[in-house]
Amino acid sequence: MCPPTRLRILDYLRKQQTATVNELSSILAMTGANVRHHLTVLESNDLIELVCQRQEGRGRPVNVYGLSLRVLGDG
């Protein structure tokens, strides 16, 4: 049985440090909207945070997410 989606997102961020919606979408084989929903829930529970935004070509900047300081701890 696969671990729940939010745990998979947290595990990926723990290993890679940062990720965008597009990266997570392709890794999890989910739509961007579905990934954004899970990211919103994780962010509202202070498990992840928006690290930065980067411009990739024209259009809106891309949000880059990482684990929050609460999850990372003091170390």
mmCIF file with all atom_site columns, C-alpha atoms in Angstrom:
data_model
loop_
_atom_site.group_PDB
_atom_site.id
_atom_site.type_symbol
_atom_site.label_atom_id
_atom_site.label_alt_id
_atom_site.label_comp_id
_atom_site.label_asym_id
_atom_site.label_entity_id
_atom_site.label_seq_id
_atom_site.pdbx_PDB_ins_code
_atom_site.Cartn_x
_atom_site.Cartn_y
_atom_site.Cartn_z
_atom_site.occupancy
_atom_site.B_iso_or_equiv
_atom_site.pdbx_formal_charge
_atom_site.auth_seq_id
_atom_site.auth_comp_id
_atom_site.auth_asym_id
_atom_site.auth_atom_id
_atom_site.pdbx_PDB_model_num
ATOM 1  C CA . MET A 1 1  ? 0.000  0.000  0.000   1.00 0.00 ? 1  MET A CA 1
ATOM 2  C CA . CYS A 1 2  ? 1.273  3.476  -0.922  1.00 0.00 ? 2  CYS A CA 1
ATOM 3  C CA . PRO A 1 3  ? 1.797  6.037  1.824   1.00 0.00 ? 3  PRO A CA 1
ATOM 4  C CA . PRO A 1 4  ? -0.708 8.911  1.813   1.00 0.00 ? 4  PRO A CA 1
ATOM 5  C CA . THR A 1 5  ? 0.012  11.745 -0.580  1.00 0.00 ? 5  THR A CA 1
ATOM 6  C CA . ARG A 1 6  ? 0.931  14.323 2.060   1.00 0.00 ? 6  ARG A CA 1
ATOM 7  C CA . LEU A 1 7  ? 3.467  11.985 3.622   1.00 0.00 ? 7  LEU A CA 1
ATOM 8  C CA . ARG A 1 8  ? 4.974  11.373 0.200   1.00 0.00 ? 8  ARG A CA 1
ATOM 9  C CA . ILE A 1 9  ? 5.249  15.138 -0.343  1.00 0.00 ? 9  ILE A CA 1
ATOM 10 C CA . LEU A 1 10 ? 6.927  15.612 3.048   1.00 0.00 ? 10 LEU A CA 1
ATOM 11 C CA . ASP A 1 11 ? 9.307  12.731 2.349   1.00 0.00 ? 11 ASP A CA 1
ATOM 12 C CA . TYR A 1 12 ? 10.239 14.211 -1.035  1.00 0.00 ? 12 TYR A CA 1
ATOM 13 C CA . LEU A 1 13 ? 10.871 17.629 0.510   1.00 0.00 ? 13 LEU A CA 1
ATOM 14 C CA . ARG A 1 14 ? 12.963 16.028 3.254   1.00 0.00 ? 14 ARG A CA 1
ATOM 15 C CA . LYS A 1 15 ? 15.172 14.388 0.611   1.00 0.00 ? 15 LYS A CA 1
ATOM 16 C CA . GLN A 1 16 ? 15.286 17.158 -2.025  1.00 0.00 ? 16 GLN A CA 1
ATOM 17 C CA . GLN A 1 17 ? 14.856 20.219 0.265   1.00 0.00 ? 17 GLN A CA 1
ATOM 18 C CA . THR A 1 18 ? 12.685 22.137 -2.194  1.00 0.00 ? 18 THR A CA 1
ATOM 19 C CA . ALA A 1 19 ? 10.129 21.409 -4.895  1.00 0.00 ? 19 ALA A CA 1
ATOM 20 C CA . THR A 1 20 ? 7.675  23.134 -7.185  1.00 0.00 ? 20 THR A CA 1
ATOM 21 C CA . VAL A 1 21 ? 4.122  22.088 -7.965  1.00 0.00 ? 21 VAL A CA 1
ATOM 22 C CA . ASN A 1 22 ? 5.248  20.860 -11.411 1.00 0.00 ? 22 ASN A CA 1
ATOM 23 C CA . GLU A 1 23 ? 7.984  18.681 -9.913  1.00 0.00 ? 23 GLU A CA 1
ATOM 24 C CA . LEU A 1 24 ? 5.623  17.145 -7.370  1.00 0.00 ? 24 LEU A CA 1
ATOM 25 C CA . SER A 1 25 ? 2.931  16.716 -9.976  1.00 0.00 ? 25 SER A CA 1
ATOM 26 C CA . SER A 1 26 ? 5.162  14.630 -12.214 1.00 0.00 ? 26 SER A CA 1
ATOM 27 C CA . ILE A 1 27 ? 6.648  12.593 -9.358  1.00 0.00 ? 27 ILE A CA 1
ATOM 28 C CA . LEU A 1 28 ? 3.274  11.825 -7.775  1.00 0.00 ? 28 LEU A CA 1
ATOM 29 C CA . ALA A 1 29 ? 1.448  11.414 -11.112 1.00 0.00 ? 29 ALA A CA 1
ATOM 30 C CA . MET A 1 30 ? -1.212 13.896 -10.034 1.00 0.00 ? 30 MET A CA 1
ATOM 31 C CA . THR A 1 31 ? -2.664 17.077 -11.479 1.00 0.00 ? 31 THR A CA 1
ATOM 32 C CA . GLY A 1 32 ? -1.208 20.399 -10.425 1.00 0.00 ? 32 GLY A CA 1
ATOM 33 C CA . ALA A 1 33 ? -4.526 21.361 -8.833  1.00 0.00 ? 33 ALA A CA 1
ATOM 34 C CA . ASN A 1 34 ? -4.512 18.224 -6.703  1.00 0.00 ? 34 ASN A CA 1
ATOM 35 C CA . VAL A 1 35 ? -0.915 18.841 -5.599  1.00 0.00 ? 35 VAL A CA 1
ATOM 36 C CA . ARG A 1 36 ? -1.719 22.479 -4.764  1.00 0.00 ? 36 ARG A CA 1
ATOM 37 C CA . HIS A 1 37 ? -4.614 21.313 -2.579  1.00 0.00 ? 37 HIS A CA 1
ATOM 38 C CA . HIS A 1 38 ? -2.296 19.051 -0.563  1.00 0.00 ? 38 HIS A CA 1
ATOM 39 C CA . LEU A 1 39 ? 0.333  21.795 -0.337  1.00 0.00 ? 39 LEU A CA 1
ATOM 40 C CA . THR A 1 40 ? -2.282 24.223 1.000   1.00 0.00 ? 40 THR A CA 1
ATOM 41 C CA . VAL A 1 41 ? -3.260 21.761 3.737   1.00 0.00 ? 41 VAL A CA 1
ATOM 42 C CA . LEU A 1 42 ? 0.390  21.127 4.650   1.00 0.00 ? 42 LEU A CA 1
ATOM 43 C CA . GLU A 1 43 ? 1.104  24.864 4.687   1.00 0.00 ? 43 GLU A CA 1
ATOM 44 C CA . SER A 1 44 ? -1.910 25.620 6.898   1.00 0.00 ? 44 SER A CA 1
ATOM 45 C CA . ASN A 1 45 ? -0.599 23.038 9.386   1.00 0.00 ? 45 ASN A CA 1
ATOM 46 C CA . ASP A 1 46 ? 2.861  24.709 9.380   1.00 0.00 ? 46 ASP A CA 1
ATOM 47 C CA . LEU A 1 47 ? 4.562  21.641 7.937   1.00 0.00 ? 47 LEU A CA 1
ATOM 48 C CA . ILE A 1 48 ? 5.822  23.350 4.773   1.00 0.00 ? 48 ILE A CA 1
ATOM 49 C CA . GLU A 1 49 ? 6.403  26.924 3.716   1.00 0.00 ? 49 GLU A CA 1
ATOM 50 C CA . LEU A 1 50 ? 6.957  28.964 0.611   1.00 0.00 ? 50 LEU A CA 1
ATOM 51 C CA . VAL A 1 51 ? 10.728 29.264 0.294   1.00 0.00 ? 51 VAL A CA 1
ATOM 52 C CA . CYS A 1 52 ? 10.866 31.580 -2.709  1.00 0.00 ? 52 CYS A CA 1
ATOM 53 C CA . GLN A 1 53 ? 9.405  32.392 -6.073  1.00 0.00 ? 53 GLN A CA 1
ATOM 54 C CA . ARG A 1 54 ? 11.395 32.147 -9.277  1.00 0.00 ? 54 ARG A CA 1
ATOM 55 C CA . GLN A 1 55 ? 10.657 33.419 -12.719 1.00 0.00 ? 55 GLN A CA 1
ATOM 56 C CA . GLU A 1 56 ? 10.748 30.784 -15.441 1.00 0.00 ? 56 GLU A CA 1
ATOM 57 C CA . GLY A 1 57 ? 10.140 32.530 -18.711 1.00 0.00 ? 57 GLY A CA 1
ATOM 58 C CA . ARG A 1 58 ? 7.047  34.631 -19.154 1.00 0.00 ? 58 ARG A CA 1
ATOM 59 C CA . GLY A 1 59 ? 4.011  34.552 -16.926 1.00 0.00 ? 59 GLY A CA 1
ATOM 60 C CA . ARG A 1 60 ? 3.566  34.037 -13.237 1.00 0.00 ? 60 ARG A CA 1
ATOM 61 C CA . PRO A 1 61 ? 6.503  33.207 -10.997 1.00 0.00 ? 61 PRO A CA 1
ATOM 62 C CA . VAL A 1 62 ? 6.813  29.602 -9.824  1.00 0.00 ? 62 VAL A CA 1
ATOM 63 C CA . ASN A 1 63 ? 6.410  28.923 -6.101  1.00 0.00 ? 63 ASN A CA 1
ATOM 64 C CA . VAL A 1 64 ? 9.152  26.851 -4.477  1.00 0.00 ? 64 VAL A CA 1
ATOM 65 C CA . TYR A 1 65 ? 8.196  24.971 -1.301  1.00 0.00 ? 65 TYR A CA 1
ATOM 66 C CA . GLY A 1 66 ? 10.302 23.489 1.475   1.00 0.00 ? 66 GLY A CA 1
ATOM 67 C CA . LEU A 1 67 ? 9.854  22.049 4.937   1.00 0.00 ? 67 LEU A CA 1
ATOM 68 C CA . SER A 1 68 ? 9.041  24.587 7.622   1.00 0.00 ? 68 SER A CA 1
ATOM 69 C CA . LEU A 1 69 ? 11.391 25.365 10.495  1.00 0.00 ? 69 LEU A CA 1
ATOM 70 C CA . ARG A 1 70 ? 8.914  23.598 12.787  1.00 0.00 ? 70 ARG A CA 1
ATOM 71 C CA . VAL A 1 71 ? 9.508  20.327 10.952  1.00 0.00 ? 71 VAL A CA 1
ATOM 72 C CA . LEU A 1 72 ? 13.249 20.815 10.546  1.00 0.00 ? 72 LEU A CA 1
ATOM 73 C CA . GLY A 1 73 ? 13.755 21.537 14.244  1.00 0.00 ? 73 GLY A CA 1
ATOM 74 C CA . ASP A 1 74 ? 16.617 23.422 15.851  1.00 0.00 ? 74 ASP A CA 1
ATOM 75 C CA . GLY A 1 75 ? 19.423 21.272 14.449  1.00 0.00 ? 75 GLY A CA 1
#
